[in-house]
Short mmCIF file of C-alpha atoms in Angstrom, two decimals:
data_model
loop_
_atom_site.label_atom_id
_atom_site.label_comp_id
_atom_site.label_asym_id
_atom_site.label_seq_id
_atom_site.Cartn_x
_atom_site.Cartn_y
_atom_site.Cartn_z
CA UNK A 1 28.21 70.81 -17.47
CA UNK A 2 25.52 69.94 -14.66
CA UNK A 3 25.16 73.52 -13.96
CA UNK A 4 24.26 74.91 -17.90
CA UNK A 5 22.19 71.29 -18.69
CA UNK A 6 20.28 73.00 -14.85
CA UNK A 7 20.11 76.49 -16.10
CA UNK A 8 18.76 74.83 -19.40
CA UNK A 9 15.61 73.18 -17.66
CA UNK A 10 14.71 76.25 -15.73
CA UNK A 11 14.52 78.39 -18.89
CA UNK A 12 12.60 75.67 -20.69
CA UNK A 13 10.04 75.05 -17.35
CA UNK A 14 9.80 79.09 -17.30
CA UNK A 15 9.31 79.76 -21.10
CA UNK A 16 6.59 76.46 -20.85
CA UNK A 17 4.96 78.44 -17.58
CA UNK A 18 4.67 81.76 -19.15
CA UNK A 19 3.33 80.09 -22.76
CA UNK A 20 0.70 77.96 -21.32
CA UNK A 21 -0.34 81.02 -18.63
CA UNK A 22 -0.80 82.84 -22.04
CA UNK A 23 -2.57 80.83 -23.89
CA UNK A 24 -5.01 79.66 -20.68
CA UNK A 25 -6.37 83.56 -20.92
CA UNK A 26 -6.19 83.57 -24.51
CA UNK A 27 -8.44 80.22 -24.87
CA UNK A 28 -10.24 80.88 -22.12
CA UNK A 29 -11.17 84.56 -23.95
CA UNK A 30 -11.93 82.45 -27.16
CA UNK A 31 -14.42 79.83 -25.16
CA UNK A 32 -15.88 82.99 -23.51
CA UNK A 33 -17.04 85.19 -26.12
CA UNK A 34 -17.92 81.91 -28.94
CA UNK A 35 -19.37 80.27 -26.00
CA UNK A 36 -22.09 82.98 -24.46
CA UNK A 37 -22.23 86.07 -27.03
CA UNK A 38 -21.63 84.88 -30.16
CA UNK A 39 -24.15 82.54 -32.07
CA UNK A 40 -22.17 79.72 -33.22
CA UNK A 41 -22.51 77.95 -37.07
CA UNK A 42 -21.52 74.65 -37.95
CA UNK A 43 -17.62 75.19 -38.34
CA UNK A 44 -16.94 77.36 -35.58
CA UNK A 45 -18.52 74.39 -33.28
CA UNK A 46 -15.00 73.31 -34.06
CA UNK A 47 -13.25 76.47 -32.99
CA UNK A 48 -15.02 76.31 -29.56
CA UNK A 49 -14.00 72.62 -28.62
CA UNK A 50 -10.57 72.85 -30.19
CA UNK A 51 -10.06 76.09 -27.78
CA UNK A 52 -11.79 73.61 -25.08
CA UNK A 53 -9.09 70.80 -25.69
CA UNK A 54 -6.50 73.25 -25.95
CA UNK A 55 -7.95 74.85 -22.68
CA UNK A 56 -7.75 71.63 -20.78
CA UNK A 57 -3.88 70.22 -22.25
CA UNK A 58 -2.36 73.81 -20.80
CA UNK A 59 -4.24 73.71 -17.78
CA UNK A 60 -2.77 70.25 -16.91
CA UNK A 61 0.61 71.34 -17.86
CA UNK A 62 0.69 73.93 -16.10
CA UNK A 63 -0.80 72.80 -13.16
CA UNK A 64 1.60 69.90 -13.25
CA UNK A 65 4.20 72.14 -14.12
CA UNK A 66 3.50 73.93 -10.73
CA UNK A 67 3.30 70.19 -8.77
CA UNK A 68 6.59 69.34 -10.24
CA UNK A 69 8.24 72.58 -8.85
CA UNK A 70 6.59 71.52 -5.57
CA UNK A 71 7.82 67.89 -5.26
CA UNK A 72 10.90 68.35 -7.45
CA UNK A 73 9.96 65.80 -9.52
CA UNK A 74 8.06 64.39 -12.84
CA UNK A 75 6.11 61.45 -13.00
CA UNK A 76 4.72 59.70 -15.84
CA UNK A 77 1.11 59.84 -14.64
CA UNK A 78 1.58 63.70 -15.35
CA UNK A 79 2.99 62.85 -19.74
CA UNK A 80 -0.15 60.55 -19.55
CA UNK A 81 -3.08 62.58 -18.75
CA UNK A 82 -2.11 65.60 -20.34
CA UNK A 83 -1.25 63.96 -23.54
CA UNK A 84 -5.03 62.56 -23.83
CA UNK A 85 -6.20 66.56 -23.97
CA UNK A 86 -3.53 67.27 -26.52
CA UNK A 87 -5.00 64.05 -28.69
CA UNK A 88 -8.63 65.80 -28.67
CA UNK A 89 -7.51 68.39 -30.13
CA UNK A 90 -5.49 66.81 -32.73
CA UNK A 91 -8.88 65.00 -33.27
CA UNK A 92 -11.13 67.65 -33.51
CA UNK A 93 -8.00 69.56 -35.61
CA UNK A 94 -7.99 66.73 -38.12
CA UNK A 95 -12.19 67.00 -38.70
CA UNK A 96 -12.24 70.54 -38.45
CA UNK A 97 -9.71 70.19 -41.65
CA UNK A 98 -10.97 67.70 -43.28
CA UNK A 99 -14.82 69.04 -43.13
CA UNK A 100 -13.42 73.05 -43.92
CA UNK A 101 -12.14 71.10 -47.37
CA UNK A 102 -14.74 69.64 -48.72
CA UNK A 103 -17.21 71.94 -47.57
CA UNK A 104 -14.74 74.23 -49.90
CA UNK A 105 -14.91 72.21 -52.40
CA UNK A 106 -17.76 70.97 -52.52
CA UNK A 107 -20.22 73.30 -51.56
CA UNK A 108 -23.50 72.47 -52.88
CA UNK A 109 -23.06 69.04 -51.77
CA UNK A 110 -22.25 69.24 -48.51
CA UNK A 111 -24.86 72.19 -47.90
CA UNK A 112 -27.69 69.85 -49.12
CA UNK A 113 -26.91 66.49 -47.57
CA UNK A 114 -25.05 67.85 -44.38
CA UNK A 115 -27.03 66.76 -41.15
CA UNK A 116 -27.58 69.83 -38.91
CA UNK A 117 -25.83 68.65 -36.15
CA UNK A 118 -23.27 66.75 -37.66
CA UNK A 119 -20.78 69.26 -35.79
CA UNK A 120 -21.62 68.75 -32.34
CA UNK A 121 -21.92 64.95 -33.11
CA UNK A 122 -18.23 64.70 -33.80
CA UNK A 123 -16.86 66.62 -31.31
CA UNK A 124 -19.06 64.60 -28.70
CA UNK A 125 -17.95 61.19 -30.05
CA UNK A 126 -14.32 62.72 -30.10
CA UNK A 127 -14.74 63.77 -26.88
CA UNK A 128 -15.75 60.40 -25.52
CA UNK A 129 -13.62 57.93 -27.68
CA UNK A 130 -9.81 60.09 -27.41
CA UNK A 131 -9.47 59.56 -23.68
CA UNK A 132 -9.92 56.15 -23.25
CA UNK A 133 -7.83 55.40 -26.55
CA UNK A 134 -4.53 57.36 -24.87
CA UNK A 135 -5.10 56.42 -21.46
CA UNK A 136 -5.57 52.51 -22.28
CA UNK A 137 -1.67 51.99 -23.87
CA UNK A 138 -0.33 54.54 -20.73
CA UNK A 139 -2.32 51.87 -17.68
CA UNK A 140 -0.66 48.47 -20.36
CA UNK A 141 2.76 50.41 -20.45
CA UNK A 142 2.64 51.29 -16.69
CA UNK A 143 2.62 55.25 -17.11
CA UNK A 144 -0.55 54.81 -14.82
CA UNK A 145 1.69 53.80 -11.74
CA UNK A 146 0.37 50.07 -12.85
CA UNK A 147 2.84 47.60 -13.89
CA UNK A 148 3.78 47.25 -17.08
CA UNK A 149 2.04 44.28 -19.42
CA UNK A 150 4.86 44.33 -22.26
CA UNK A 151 2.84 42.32 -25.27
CA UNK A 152 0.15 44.51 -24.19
CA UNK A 153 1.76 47.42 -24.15
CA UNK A 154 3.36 46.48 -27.48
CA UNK A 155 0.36 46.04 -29.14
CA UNK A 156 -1.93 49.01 -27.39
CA UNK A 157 0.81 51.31 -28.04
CA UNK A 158 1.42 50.30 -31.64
CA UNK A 159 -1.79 50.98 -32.26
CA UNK A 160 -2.31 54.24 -30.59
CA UNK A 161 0.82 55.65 -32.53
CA UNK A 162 -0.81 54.49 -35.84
CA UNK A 163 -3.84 56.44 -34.95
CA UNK A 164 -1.76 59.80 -33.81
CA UNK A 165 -0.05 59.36 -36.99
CA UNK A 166 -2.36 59.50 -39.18
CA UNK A 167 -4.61 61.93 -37.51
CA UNK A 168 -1.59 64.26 -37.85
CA UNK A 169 -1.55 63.10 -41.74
CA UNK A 170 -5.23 63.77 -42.02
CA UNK A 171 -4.67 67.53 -40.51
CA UNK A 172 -2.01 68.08 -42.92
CA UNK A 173 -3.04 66.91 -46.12
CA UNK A 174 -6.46 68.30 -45.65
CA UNK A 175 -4.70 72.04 -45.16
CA UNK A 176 -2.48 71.39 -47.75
CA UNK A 177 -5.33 70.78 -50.30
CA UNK A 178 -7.52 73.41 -49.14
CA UNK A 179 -4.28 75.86 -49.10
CA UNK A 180 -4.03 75.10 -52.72
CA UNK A 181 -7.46 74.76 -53.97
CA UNK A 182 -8.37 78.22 -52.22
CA UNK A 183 -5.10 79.72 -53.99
CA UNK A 184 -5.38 78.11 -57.65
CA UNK A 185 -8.61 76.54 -57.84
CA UNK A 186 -11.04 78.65 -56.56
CA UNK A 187 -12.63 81.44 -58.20
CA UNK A 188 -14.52 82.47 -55.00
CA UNK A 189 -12.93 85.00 -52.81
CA UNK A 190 -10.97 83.42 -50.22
CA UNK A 191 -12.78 83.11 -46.54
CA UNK A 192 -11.30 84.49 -43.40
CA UNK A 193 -12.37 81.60 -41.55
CA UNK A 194 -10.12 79.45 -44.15
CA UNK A 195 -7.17 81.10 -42.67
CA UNK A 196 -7.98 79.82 -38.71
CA UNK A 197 -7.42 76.19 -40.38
CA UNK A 198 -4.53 76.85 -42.51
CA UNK A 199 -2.70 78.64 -39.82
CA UNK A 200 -3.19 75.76 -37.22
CA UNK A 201 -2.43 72.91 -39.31
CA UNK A 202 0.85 75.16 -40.74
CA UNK A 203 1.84 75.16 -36.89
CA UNK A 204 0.81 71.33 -36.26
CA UNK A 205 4.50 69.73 -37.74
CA UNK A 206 6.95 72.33 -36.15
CA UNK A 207 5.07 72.40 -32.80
CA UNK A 208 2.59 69.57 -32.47
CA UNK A 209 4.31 66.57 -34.01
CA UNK A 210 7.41 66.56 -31.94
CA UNK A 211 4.99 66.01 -28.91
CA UNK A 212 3.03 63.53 -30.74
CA UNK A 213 7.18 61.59 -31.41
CA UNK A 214 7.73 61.63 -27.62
CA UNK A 215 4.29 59.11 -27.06
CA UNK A 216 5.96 57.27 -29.55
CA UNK A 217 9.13 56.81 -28.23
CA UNK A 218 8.62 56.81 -24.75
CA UNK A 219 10.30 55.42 -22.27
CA UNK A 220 13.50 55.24 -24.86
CA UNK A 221 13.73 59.19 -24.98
CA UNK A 222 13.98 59.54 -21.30
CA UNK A 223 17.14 57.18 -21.75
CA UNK A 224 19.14 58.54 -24.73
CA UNK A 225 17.62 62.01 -25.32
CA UNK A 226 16.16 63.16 -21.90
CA UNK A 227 15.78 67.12 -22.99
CA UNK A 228 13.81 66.25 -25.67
CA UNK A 229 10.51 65.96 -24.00
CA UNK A 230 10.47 69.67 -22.28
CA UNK A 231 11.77 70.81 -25.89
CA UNK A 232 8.21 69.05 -27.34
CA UNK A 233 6.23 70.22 -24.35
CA UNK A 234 7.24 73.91 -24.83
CA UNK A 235 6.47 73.45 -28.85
CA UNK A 236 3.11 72.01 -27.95
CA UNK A 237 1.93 74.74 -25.55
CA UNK A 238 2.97 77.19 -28.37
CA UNK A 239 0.59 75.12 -31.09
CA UNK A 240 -1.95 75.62 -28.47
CA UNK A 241 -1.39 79.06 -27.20
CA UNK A 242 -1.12 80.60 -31.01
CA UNK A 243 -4.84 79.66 -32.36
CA UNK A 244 -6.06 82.78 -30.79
CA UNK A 245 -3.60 84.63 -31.73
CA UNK A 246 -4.91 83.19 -35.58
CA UNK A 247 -7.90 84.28 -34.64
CA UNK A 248 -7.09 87.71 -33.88
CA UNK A 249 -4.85 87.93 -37.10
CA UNK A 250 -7.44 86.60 -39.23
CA UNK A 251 -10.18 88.78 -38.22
CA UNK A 252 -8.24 92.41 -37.05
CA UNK A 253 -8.94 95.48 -39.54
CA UNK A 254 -5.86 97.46 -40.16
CA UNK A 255 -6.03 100.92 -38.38
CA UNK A 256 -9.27 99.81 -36.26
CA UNK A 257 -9.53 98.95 -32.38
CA UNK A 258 -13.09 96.99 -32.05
CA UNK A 259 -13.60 94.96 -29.28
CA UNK A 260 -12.42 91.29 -28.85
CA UNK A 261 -15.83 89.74 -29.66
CA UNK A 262 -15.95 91.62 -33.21
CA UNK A 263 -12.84 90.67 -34.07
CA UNK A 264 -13.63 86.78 -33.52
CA UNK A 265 -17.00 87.44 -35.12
CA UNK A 266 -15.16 88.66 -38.47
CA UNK A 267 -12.35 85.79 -38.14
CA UNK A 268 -15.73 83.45 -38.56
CA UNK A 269 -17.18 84.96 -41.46
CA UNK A 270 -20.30 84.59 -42.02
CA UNK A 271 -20.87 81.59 -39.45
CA UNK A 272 -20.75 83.12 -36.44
CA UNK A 273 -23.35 86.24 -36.45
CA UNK A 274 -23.63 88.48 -33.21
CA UNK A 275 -26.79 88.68 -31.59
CA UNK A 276 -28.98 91.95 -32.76
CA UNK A 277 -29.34 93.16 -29.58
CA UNK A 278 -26.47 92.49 -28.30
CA UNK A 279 -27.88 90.14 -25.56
CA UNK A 280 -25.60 86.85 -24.07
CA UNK A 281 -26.71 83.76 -25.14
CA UNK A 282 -26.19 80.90 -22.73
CA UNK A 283 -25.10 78.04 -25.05
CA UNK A 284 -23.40 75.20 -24.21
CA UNK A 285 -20.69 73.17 -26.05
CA UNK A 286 -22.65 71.46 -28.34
#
């Protein structure tokens, strides 16, 4: 019994490995060609710090992956810090579908009283706010290698599950209403860059949520359902891994082998226009 429940947790640390090695190049391809050769419009501002936040969650789990093989063992400390990238990008998941919606529905509106920057603005504040907001309830619950303040932990951690909750409700209902306003509703052709933010919020309850269960439940699941947490980390590097794999889908032409940067260019639409001359343009995040 010790011996399969062993072979169990090496297949599940491997298959996590080789997923978040995978998705590392493919994010880090996505941040390099939106980041320095492609000119970036207000939506895929989004794209390029949701592939940063996805960036950052798989490099700490695999890098703590790799210090748990080391030591031959997991600490908390490890949960806590890479569960604050995976919250940034439910974030900036949860605006990018939320502002893809209305913009969808309400075009005219949102094209006239939009600031310019609104984009970068949220993903800054996001950026800022997220950490602190995860890492707070892990130092009151002690997952900081701090002792544990229970009321405060109650009460931070309470909180910080209501937030993840309905971040993860905001994500879905937003793709669900887009999903079926661009399929009934809408008379306009529908967007390739619609189908980056139906595809990731389709993937956010099957491989994000259980992730987003184990903050909730900790430390009870390392009592009663221990295998549970690899299970969630493994489904959580796959929601991050497979958004540019979206991309690719989204903007491939059947029959056609164009270069990576063309194909992310088309998956954008008509937001993300290459330079004329074909010339890299050093822009930063925002």
């Amino acid at each position: 019994m010790f011996g399969l429940w062993r072979t169990f947790s090496s297949v599940l640390f491997y298959l996590t490995l080789a997923v978040g090695l995978g998705g590392l190049l493919g994010n880090g391809l996505v941040l390099w060609h939106l980041g320095l050769h492609i000119r970036r419009g207000p939506f895929s501002v989004y794209v390029l710090h949701l592939a940063a936040a996805d960036f950052l969650f798989l490099g700490c789990q695999v890098g703590f992956s790799v210090v748990q093989a080391a030591l031959g063992s997991r600490d908390s400390l490890y949960f806590a810090i890479s569960f604050a990238g995976f919250s940034v990008g439910l974030w900036l998941l949860a605006a990018f579908s939320a502002e893809r919606c209305l913009s969808h529905i309400f075009p005219d509106c949102c094209q006239r009283h939009r600031p310019r920057h609104t984009s970068g603005t949220v993903c800054g504040l996001i950026w800022a706010l997220t950490p602190p907001a995860v890492l707070l309830p892990a130092h009151a619950c002690g997952l900081l290698r701090t002792s544990a303040s229970p009321l405060t932990c109650l009460r931070y951690h309470t909180a910080s599950v209501t937030w993840l909750l309905s971040l993860v409700c905001v994500a879905g209902v937003a793709g669900l209403v887009l999903f079926v306003w661009v399929g009934c509703c809408s008379r306009r052709p529908r967007p390739r860059f619609c189908g980056i933010a139906l595809g990731s919020v389709l993937l956010l309850p099957f491989c994000g949520l259980p992730l987003v269960f184990c903050w909730a439940l900790q430390p009870f699941l390392n009592l009663l359902l221990p295998v549970f947490l690899p299970v969630a980390t493994l489904l959580a590097c796959v929601h991050s891994s497979a958004k540019p794999l979206i991309h690719f889908v989204a903007g491939r032409q059947p029959g056609k082998r164009q270069p990576l940067r063309a194909v992310l260019q088309r998956s954008l639409g008509e937001e993300a226009p290459l330079e004329a001359r074909g010339l890299a343009l050093p822009m930063g995040l925002l």
